[in-house]
PDB file of C-alpha atoms in Angstrom:
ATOM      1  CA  UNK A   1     -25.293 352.622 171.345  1.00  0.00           C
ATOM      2  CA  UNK A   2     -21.737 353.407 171.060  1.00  0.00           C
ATOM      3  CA  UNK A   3     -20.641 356.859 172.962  1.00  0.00           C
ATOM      4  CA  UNK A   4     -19.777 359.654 171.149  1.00  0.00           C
ATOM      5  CA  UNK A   5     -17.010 359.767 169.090  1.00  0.00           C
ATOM      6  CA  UNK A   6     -15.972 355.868 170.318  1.00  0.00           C
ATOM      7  CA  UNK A   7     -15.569 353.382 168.078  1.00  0.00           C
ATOM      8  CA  UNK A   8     -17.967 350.710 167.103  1.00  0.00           C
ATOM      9  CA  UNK A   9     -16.984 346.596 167.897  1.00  0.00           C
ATOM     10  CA  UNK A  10     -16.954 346.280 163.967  1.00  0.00           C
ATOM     11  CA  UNK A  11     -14.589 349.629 163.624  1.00  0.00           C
ATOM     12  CA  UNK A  12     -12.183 348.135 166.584  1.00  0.00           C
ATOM     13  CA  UNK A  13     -12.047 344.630 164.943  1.00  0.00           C
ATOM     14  CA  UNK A  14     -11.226 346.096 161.796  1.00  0.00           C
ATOM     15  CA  UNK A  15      -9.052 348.606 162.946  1.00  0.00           C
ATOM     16  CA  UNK A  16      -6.934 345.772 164.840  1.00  0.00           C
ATOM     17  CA  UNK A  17      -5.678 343.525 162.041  1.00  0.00           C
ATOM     18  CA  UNK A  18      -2.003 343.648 162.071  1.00  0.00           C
ATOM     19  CA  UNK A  19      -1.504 345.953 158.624  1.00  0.00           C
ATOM     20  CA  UNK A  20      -3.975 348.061 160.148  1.00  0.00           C
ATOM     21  CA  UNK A  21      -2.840 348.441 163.969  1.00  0.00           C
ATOM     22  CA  UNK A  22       0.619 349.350 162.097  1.00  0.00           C
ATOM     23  CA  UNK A  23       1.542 352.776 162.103  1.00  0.00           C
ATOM     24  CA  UNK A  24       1.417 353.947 158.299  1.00  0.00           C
ATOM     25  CA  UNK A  25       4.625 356.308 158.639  1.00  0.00           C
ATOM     26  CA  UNK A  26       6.458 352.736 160.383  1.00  0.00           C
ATOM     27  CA  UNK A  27       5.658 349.605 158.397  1.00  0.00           C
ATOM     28  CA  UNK A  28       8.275 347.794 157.649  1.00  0.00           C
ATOM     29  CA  UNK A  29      10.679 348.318 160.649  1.00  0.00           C
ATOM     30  CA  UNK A  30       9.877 346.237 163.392  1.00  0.00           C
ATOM     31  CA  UNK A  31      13.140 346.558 164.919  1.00  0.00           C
ATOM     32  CA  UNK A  32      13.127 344.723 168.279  1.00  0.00           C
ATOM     33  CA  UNK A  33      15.846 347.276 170.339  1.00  0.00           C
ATOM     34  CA  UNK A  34      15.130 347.724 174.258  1.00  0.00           C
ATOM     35  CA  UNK A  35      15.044 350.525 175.826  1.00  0.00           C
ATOM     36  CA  UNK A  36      17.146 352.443 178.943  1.00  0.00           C
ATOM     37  CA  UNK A  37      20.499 352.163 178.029  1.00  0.00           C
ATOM     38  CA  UNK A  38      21.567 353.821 181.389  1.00  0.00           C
ATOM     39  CA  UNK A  39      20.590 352.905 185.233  1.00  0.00           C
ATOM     40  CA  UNK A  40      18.279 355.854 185.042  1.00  0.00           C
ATOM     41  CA  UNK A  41      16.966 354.808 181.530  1.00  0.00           C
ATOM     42  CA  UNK A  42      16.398 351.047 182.641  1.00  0.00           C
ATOM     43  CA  UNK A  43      15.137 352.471 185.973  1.00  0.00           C
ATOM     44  CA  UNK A  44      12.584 354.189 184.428  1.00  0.00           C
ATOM     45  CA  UNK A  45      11.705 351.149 182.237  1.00  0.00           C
ATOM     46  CA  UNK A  46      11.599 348.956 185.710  1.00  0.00           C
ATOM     47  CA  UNK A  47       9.142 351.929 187.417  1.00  0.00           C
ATOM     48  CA  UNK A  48       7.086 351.669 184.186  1.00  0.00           C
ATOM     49  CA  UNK A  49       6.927 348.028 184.441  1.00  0.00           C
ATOM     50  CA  UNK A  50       6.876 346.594 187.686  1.00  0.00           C
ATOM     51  CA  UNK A  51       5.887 349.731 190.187  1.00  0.00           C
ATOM     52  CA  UNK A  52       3.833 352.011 188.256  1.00  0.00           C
ATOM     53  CA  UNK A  53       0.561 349.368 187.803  1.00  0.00           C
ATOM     54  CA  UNK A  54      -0.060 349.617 184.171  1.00  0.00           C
ATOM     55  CA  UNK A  55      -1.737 347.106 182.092  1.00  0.00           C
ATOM     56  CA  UNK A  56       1.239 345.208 180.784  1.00  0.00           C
ATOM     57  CA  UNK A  57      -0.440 343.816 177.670  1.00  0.00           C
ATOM     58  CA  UNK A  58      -0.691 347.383 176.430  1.00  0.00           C
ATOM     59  CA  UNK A  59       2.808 348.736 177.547  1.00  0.00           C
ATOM     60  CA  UNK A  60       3.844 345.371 175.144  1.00  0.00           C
ATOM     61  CA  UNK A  61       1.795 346.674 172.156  1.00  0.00           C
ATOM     62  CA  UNK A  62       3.570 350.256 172.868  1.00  0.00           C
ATOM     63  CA  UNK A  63       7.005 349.170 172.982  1.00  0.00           C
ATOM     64  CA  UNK A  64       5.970 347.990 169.334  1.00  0.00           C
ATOM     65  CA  UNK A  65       4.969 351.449 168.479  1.00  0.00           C
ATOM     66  CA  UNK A  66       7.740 353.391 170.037  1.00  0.00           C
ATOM     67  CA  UNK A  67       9.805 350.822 167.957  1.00  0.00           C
ATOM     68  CA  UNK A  68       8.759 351.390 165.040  1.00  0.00           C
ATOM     69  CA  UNK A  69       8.636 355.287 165.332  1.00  0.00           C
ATOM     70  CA  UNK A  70       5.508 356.185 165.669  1.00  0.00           C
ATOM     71  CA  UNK A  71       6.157 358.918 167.893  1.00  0.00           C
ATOM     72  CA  UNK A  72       6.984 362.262 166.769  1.00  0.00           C
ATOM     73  CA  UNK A  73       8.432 364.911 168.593  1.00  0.00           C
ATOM     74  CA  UNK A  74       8.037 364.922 172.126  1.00  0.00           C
ATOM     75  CA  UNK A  75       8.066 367.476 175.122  1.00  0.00           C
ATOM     76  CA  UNK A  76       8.949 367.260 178.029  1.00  0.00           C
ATOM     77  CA  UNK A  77       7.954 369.457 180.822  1.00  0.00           C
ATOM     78  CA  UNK A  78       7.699 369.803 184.785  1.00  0.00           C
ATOM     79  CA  UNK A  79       5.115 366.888 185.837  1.00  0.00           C
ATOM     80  CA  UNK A  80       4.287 366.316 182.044  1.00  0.00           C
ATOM     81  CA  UNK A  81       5.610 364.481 178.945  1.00  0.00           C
ATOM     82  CA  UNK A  82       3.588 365.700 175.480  1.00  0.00           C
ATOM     83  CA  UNK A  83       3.871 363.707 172.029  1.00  0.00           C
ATOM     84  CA  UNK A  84       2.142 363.369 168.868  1.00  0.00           C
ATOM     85  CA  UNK A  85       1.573 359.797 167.772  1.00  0.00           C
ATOM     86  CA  UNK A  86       0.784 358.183 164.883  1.00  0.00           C
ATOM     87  CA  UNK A  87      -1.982 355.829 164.879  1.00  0.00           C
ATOM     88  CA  UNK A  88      -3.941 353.405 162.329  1.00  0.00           C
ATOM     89  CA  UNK A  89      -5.723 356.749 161.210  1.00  0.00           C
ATOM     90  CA  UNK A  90      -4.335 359.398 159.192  1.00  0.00           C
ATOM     91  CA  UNK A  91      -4.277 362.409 161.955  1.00  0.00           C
ATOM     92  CA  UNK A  92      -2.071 361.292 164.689  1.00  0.00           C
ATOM     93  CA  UNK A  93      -3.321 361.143 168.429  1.00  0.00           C
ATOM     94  CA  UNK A  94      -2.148 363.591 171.131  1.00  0.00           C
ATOM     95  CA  UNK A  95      -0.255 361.887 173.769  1.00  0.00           C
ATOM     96  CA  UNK A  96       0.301 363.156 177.752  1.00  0.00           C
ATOM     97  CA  UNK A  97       1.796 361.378 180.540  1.00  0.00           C
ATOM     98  CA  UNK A  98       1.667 363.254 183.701  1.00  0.00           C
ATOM     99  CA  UNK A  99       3.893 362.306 186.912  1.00  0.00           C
ATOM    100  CA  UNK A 100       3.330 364.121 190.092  1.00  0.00           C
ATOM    101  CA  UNK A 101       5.909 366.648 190.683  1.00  0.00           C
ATOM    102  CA  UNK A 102       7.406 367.364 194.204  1.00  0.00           C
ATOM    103  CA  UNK A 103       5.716 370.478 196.412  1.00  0.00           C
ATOM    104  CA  UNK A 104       8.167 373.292 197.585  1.00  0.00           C
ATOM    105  CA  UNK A 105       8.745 372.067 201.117  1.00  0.00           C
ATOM    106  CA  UNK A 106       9.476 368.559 199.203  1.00  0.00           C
ATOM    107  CA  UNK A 107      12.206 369.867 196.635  1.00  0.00           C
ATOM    108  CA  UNK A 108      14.057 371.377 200.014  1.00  0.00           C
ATOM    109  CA  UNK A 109      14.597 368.429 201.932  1.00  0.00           C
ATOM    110  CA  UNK A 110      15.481 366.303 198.432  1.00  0.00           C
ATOM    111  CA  UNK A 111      17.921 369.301 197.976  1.00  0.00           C
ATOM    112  CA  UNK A 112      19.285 369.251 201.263  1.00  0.00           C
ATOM    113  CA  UNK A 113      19.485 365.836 200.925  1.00  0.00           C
ATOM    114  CA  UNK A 114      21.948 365.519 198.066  1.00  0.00           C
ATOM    115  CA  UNK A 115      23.859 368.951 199.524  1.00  0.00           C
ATOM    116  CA  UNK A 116      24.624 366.795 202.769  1.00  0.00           C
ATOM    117  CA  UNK A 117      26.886 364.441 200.304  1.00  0.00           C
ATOM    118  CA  UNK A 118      29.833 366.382 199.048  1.00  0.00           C
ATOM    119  CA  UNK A 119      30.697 363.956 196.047  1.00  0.00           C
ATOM    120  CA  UNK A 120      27.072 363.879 195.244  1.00  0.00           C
ATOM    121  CA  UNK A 121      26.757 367.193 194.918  1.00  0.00           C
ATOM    122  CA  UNK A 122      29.894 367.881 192.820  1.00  0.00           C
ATOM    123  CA  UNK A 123      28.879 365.158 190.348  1.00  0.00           C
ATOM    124  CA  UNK A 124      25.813 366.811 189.612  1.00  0.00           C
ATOM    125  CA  UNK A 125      27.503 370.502 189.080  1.00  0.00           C
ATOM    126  CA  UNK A 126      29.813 368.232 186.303  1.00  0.00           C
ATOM    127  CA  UNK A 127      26.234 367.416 184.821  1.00  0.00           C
ATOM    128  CA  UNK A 128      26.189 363.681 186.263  1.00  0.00           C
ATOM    129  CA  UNK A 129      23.247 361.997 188.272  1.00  0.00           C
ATOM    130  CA  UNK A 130      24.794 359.294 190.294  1.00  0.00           C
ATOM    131  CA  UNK A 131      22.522 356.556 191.097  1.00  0.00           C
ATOM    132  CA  UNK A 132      22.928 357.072 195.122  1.00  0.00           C
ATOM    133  CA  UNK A 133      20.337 360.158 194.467  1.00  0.00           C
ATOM    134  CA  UNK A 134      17.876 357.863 194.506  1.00  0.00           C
ATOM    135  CA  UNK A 135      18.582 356.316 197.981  1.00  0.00           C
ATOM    136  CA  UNK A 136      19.327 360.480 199.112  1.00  0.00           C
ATOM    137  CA  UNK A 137      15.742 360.966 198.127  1.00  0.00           C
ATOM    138  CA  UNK A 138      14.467 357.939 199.394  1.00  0.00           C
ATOM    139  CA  UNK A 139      16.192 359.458 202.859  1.00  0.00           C
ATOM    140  CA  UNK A 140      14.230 362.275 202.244  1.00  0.00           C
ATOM    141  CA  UNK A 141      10.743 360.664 202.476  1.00  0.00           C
ATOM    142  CA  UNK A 142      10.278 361.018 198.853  1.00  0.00           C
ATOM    143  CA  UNK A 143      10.498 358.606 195.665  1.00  0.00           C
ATOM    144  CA  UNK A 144      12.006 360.195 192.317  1.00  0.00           C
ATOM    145  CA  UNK A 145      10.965 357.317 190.046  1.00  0.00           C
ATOM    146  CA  UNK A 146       7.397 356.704 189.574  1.00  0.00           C
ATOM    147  CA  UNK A 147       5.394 354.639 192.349  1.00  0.00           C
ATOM    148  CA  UNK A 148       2.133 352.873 191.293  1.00  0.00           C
ATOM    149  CA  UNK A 149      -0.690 355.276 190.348  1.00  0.00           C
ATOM    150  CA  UNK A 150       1.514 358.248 189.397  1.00  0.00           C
ATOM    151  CA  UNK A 151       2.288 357.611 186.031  1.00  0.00           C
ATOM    152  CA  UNK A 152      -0.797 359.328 183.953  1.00  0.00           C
ATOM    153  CA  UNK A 153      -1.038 358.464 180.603  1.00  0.00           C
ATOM    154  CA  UNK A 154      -3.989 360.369 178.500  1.00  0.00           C
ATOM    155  CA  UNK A 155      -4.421 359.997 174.798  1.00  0.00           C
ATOM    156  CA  UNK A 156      -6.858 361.488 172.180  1.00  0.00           C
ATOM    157  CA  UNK A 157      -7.893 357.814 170.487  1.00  0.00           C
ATOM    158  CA  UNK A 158     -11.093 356.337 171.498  1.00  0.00           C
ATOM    159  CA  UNK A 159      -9.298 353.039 173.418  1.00  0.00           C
ATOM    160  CA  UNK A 160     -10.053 353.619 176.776  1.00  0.00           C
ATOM    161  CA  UNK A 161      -7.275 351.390 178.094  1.00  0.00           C
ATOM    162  CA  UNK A 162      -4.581 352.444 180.720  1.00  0.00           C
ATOM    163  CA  UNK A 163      -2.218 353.206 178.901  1.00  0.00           C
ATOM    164  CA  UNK A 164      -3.561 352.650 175.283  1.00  0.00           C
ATOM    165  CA  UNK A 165      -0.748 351.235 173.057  1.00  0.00           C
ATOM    166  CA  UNK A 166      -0.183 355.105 171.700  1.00  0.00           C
ATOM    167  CA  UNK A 167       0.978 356.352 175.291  1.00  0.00           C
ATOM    168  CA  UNK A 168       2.250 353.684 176.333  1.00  0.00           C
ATOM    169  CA  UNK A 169       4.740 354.132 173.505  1.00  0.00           C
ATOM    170  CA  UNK A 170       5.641 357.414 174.849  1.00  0.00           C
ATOM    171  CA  UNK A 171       6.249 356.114 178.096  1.00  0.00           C
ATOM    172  CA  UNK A 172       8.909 353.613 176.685  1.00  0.00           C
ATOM    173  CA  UNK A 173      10.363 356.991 175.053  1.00  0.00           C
ATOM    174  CA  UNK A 174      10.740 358.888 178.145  1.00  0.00           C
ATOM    175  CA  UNK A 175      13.659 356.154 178.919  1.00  0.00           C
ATOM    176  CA  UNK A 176      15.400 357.393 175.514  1.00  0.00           C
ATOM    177  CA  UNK A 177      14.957 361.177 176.667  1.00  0.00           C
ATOM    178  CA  UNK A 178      16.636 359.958 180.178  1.00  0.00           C
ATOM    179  CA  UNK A 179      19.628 357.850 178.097  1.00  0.00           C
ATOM    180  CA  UNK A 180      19.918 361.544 176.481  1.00  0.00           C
ATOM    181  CA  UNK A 181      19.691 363.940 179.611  1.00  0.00           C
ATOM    182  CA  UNK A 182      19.637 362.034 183.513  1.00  0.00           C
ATOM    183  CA  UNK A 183      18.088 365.571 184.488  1.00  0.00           C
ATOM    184  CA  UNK A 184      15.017 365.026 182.931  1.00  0.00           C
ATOM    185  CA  UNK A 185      13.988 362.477 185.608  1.00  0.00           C
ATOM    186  CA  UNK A 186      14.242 365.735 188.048  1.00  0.00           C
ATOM    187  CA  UNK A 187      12.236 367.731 185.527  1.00  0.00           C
ATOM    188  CA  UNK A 188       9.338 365.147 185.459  1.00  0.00           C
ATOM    189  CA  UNK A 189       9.352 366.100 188.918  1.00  0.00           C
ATOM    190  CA  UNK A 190       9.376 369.456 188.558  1.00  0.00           C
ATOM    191  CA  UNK A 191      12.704 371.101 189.167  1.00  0.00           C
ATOM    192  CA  UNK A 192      14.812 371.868 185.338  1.00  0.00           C
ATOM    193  CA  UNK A 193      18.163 371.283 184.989  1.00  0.00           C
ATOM    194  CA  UNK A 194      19.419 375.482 185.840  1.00  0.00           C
ATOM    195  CA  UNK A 195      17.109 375.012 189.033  1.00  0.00           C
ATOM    196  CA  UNK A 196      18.978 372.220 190.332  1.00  0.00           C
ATOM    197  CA  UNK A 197      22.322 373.435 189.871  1.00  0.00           C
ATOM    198  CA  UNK A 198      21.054 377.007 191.169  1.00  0.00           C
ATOM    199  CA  UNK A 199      19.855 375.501 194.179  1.00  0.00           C
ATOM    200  CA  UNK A 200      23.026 372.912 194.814  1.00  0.00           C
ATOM    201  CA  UNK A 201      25.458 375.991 194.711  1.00  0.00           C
ATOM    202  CA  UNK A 202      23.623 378.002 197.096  1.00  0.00           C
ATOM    203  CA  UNK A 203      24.028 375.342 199.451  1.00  0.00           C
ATOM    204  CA  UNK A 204      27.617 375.224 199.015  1.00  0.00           C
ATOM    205  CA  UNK A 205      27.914 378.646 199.378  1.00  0.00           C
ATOM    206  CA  UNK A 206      26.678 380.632 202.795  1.00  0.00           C
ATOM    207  CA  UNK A 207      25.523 383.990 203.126  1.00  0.00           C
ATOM    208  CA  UNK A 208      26.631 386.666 204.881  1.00  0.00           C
ATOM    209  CA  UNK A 209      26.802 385.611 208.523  1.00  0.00           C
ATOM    210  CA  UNK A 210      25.658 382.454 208.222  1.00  0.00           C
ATOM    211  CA  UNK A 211      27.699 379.198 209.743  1.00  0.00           C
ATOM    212  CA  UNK A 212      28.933 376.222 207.762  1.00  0.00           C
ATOM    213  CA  UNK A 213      26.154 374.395 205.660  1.00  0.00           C
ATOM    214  CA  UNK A 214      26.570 370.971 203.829  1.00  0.00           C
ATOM    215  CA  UNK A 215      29.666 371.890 202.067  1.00  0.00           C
ATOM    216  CA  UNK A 216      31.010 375.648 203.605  1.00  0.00           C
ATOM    217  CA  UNK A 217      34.409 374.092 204.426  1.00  0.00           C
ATOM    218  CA  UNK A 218      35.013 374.221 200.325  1.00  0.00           C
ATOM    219  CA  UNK A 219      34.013 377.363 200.099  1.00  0.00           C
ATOM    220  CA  UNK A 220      36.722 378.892 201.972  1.00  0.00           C
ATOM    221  CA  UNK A 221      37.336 382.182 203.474  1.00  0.00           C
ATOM    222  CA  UNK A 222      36.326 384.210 200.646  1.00  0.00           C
ATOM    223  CA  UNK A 223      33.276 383.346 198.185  1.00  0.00           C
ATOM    224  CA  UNK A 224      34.611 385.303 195.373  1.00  0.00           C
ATOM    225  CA  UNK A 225      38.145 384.095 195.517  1.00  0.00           C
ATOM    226  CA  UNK A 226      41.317 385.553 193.636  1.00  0.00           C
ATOM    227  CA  UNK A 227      42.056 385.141 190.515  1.00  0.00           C
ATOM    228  CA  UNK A 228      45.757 383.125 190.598  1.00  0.00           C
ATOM    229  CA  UNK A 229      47.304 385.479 188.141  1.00  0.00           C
ATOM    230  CA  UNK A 230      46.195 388.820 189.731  1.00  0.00           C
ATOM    231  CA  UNK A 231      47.911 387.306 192.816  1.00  0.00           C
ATOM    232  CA  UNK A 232      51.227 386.791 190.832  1.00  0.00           C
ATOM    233  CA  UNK A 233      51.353 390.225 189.074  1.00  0.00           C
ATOM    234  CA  UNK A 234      51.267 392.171 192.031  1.00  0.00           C
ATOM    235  CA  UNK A 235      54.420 389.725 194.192  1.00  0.00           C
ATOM    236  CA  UNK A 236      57.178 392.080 194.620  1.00  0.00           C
ATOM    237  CA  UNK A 237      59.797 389.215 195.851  1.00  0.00           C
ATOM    238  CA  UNK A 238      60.893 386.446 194.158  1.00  0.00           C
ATOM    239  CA  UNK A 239      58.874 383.055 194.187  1.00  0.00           C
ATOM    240  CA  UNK A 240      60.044 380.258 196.209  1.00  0.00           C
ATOM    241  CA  UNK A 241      60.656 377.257 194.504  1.00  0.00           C
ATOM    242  CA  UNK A 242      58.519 374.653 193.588  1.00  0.00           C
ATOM    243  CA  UNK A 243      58.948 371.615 196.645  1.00  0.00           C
ATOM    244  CA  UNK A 244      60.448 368.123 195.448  1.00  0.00           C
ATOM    245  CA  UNK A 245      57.632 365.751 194.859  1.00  0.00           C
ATOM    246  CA  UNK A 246      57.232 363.441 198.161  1.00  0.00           C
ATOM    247  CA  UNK A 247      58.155 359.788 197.453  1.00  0.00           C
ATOM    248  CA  UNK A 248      56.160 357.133 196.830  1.00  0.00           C
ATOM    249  CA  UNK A 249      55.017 354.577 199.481  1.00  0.00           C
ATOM    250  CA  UNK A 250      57.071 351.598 200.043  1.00  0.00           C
ATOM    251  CA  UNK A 251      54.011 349.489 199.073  1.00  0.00           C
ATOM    252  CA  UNK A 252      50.506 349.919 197.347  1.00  0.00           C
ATOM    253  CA  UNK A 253      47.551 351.689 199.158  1.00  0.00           C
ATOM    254  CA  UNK A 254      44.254 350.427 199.572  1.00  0.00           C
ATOM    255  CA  UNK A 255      41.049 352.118 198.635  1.00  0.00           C
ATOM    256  CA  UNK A 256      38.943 353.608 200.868  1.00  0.00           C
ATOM    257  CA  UNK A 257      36.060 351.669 201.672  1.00  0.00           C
ATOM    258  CA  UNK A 258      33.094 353.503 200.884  1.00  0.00           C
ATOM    259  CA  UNK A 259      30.029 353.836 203.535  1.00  0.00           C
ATOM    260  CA  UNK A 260      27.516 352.653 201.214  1.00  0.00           C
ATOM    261  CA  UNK A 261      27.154 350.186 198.372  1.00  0.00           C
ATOM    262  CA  UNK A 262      25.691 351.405 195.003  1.00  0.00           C
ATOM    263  CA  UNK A 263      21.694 351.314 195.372  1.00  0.00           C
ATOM    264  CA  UNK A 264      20.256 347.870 193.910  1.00  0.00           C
ATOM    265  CA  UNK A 265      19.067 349.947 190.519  1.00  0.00           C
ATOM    266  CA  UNK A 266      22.565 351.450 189.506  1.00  0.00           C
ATOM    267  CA  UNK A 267      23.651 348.029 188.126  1.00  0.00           C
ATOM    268  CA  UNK A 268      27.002 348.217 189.502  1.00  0.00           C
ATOM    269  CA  UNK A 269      28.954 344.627 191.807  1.00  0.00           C
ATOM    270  CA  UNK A 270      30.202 346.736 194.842  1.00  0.00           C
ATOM    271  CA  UNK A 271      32.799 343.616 194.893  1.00  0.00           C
ATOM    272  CA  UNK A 272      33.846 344.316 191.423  1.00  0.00           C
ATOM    273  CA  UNK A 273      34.173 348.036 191.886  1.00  0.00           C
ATOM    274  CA  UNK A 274      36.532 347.249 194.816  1.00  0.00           C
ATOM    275  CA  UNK A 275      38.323 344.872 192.847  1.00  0.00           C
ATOM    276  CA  UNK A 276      39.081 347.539 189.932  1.00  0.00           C
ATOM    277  CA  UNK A 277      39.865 350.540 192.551  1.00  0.00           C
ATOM    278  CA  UNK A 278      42.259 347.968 194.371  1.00  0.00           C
ATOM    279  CA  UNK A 279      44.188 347.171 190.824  1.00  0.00           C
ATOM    280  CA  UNK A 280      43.897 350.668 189.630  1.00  0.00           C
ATOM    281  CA  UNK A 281      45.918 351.525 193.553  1.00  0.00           C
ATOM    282  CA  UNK A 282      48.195 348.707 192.947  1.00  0.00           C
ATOM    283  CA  UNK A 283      49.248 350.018 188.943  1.00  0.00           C
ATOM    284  CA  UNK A 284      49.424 353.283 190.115  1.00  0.00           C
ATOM    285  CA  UNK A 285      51.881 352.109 192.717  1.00  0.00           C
ATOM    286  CA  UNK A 286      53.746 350.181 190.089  1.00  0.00           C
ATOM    287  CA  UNK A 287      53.747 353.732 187.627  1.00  0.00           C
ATOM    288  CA  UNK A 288      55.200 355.855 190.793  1.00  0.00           C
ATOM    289  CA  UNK A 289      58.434 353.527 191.306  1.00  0.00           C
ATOM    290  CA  UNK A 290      59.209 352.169 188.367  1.00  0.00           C
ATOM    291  CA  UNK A 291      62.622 354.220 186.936  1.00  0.00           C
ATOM    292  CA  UNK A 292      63.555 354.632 183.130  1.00  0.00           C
ATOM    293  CA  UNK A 293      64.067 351.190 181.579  1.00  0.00           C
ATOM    294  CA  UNK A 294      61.675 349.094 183.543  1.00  0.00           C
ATOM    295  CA  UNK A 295      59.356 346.841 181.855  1.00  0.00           C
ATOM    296  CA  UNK A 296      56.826 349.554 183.416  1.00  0.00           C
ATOM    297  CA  UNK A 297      57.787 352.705 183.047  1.00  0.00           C
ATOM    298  CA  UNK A 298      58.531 351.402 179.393  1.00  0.00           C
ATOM    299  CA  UNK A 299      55.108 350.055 178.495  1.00  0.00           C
ATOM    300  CA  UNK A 300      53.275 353.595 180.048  1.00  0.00           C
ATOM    301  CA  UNK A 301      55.951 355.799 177.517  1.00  0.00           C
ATOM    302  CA  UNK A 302      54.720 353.059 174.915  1.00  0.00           C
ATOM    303  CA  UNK A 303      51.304 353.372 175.990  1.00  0.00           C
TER     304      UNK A 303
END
C-alpha cells in the first residue's frame, strides 16, 4: 500500500504525460534561456551542477519549470530560499532550499579576510562582489558557493526525489536572484547586505586606541574628517594658487602587474586583461601629449 498522502504508480504515470507534467499557468512557453548571466550567477549554476551532488536528471526537468515560470515569488533569507511552485495540480507546492550558513567565529575570519585586501574591500562598499572573494574565503578555510551535500532542497509534492523537478526549479532561480543582487550569495550564508558593509567599515575604521587594522592608513588622522568647505570659510589669508599640472612622461607606462590572476570561476583571460590595461596606458599616453590639431586630440573633442 501506497504511504499516506503519496501517489499511486497509476496517479504518477498519469500525472507524467507531457500536457500533464506542464505547469498549467506555463504551457505554451518553453523558452530554452540559460541561466547565470554573471560569474556569480553561472557560479552558482556550476555549484548546483557539478559540486553540490544532485540528481542531474531532475535539475534537467527543473530548468524546464523555472523556464517556463512556474515559480512564483520567491524569498530569500539567511541559510534559506522559499518559493511557491506550480505543479501539474491546481494548488501549487511549497518550495525550500536550505544552504548552511557560516557560524560567528566563521563570518570573522571571511571578514577579515576580504578587510586584508584594500581594493576588495572598497569594491564591495560601491556594492560590487569581485570574484577574488571567493579565493579570500577559500583563504579563510571556508567555501561561499555550495559544496556537495549542502544544498537542501524540500518540497511539499509527493516525489521523493532529490531535488524533485519543483525545487530544483528554484534552485536554477537562485542564479537569476544572484544576476539581480551578488549579495545574496552572502545572505544564503547568512550575513545581509547592511551586515556586510557594517562589518567592512568597522574594519577600516579603528577605535579609540587601537593600532592600524587592514586598512587604518585610509582612515587618516581623524575618523570624522572636515568638511572641505567649513575649512575654506574660516581661511583668513588668501589661497595659494592652484600648481601647474606635472608633464606627461616621455613615453607610455606600463600597468602594474597584479599579484594574483582572476580565480578560474570569474571568467576573465588574465592575458587579455593585461592586454586592454596596456592599450588603455598607451591611449592615455597618446590623450596627455597630443596638442590642439592632432589627429588625437581631434578625434577625443570629436569623440
Amino acid at each position: 500500500m501506497s504511504p499516506a498522502g503519496r501517489r499511486t504508480s497509476g496517479d504518477w504515470w498519469s500525472d507524467e504525460t507531457e500536457e500533464n507534467h506542464r505547469p498549467p499557468a506555463a504551457r505554451g512557453r518553453g523558452s530554452r534561456r540559460g541561466f547565470g548571466q554573471t560569474w556569480w550567477g553561472r557560479a552558482w549554476v556550476d555549484a548546483l551542477e557539478h559540486r553540490a551532488a544532485l540528481d542531474p536528471g531532475r535539475l534537467s526537468r527543473g530548468r524546464s519549470y523555472a523556464r517556463r515560470g512556474a515559480v512564483g515569488q520567491m524569498d530569500v533569507a539567511p541559510g534559506l530560499v522559499m518559493a511557491a511552485v506550480q505543479g501539474s495540480r491546481a494548488v501549487p507546492y511549497t518550495v525550500t532550499v536550505r544552504v548552511p550558513r557560516f557560524r560567528r567565529d566563521d563570518w570573522e575570519r571571511v571578514l577579515d579576510a576580504i578587510a586584508a585586501q584594500i581594493g576588495r574591500t572598497a569594491a564591495l562598499l560601491d556594492g560590487e562582489l569581485p570574484p577574488e572573494v571567493v579565493s579570500d574565503v577559500a583563504a579563510a578555510g571556508l567555501d561561499l558557493l555550495p559544496g556537495a551535500g549542502e544544498i537542501q532542497p524540500r518540497c511539499s509534492c509527493p516525489d521523493w526525489g532529490d531535488p524533485c523537478k519543483h525545487a530544483a526549479a528554484v534552485c536554477y532561480l537562485v542564479a537569476d536572484a544572484l544576476d539581480k543582487d551578488p549579495f545574496t550569495l552572502l545572505r544564503l550564508r547568512g550575513k545581509s547586505r547592511a551586515d556586510v558593509l557594517s562589518a567592512l567599515r568597522a574594519r577600516r575604521t579603528p577605535g579609540p586606541g587601537s593600532s592600524a587594522g587592514p586598512s587604518a592608513g585610509l582612515a587618516g588622522s581623524s575618523a570624522e574628517g572636515v568638511v572641505a568647505r567649513d575649512a575654506y570659510a574660516g581661511a583668513s589669508e588668501p589661497r595659494p594658487e592652484l600648481p601647474a599640472p606635472p608633464l606627461p612622461p616621455e613615453r607610455p607606462g606600463h600597468p602594474v602587474t597584479v599579484a594574483f590572476d582572476p580565480p578560474p570561476e570569474s571568467g576573465i583571460d588574465p592575458e587579455v586583461l593585461r592586454a586592454l590595461a596596456t592599450a588603455a596606458a598607451h591611449r592615455a599616453w597618446q590623450l596627455a601629449t597630443a596638442t590642439p590639431g592632432d589627429p588625437d586630440h581631434e578625434g577625443e573633442a570629436d569623440a
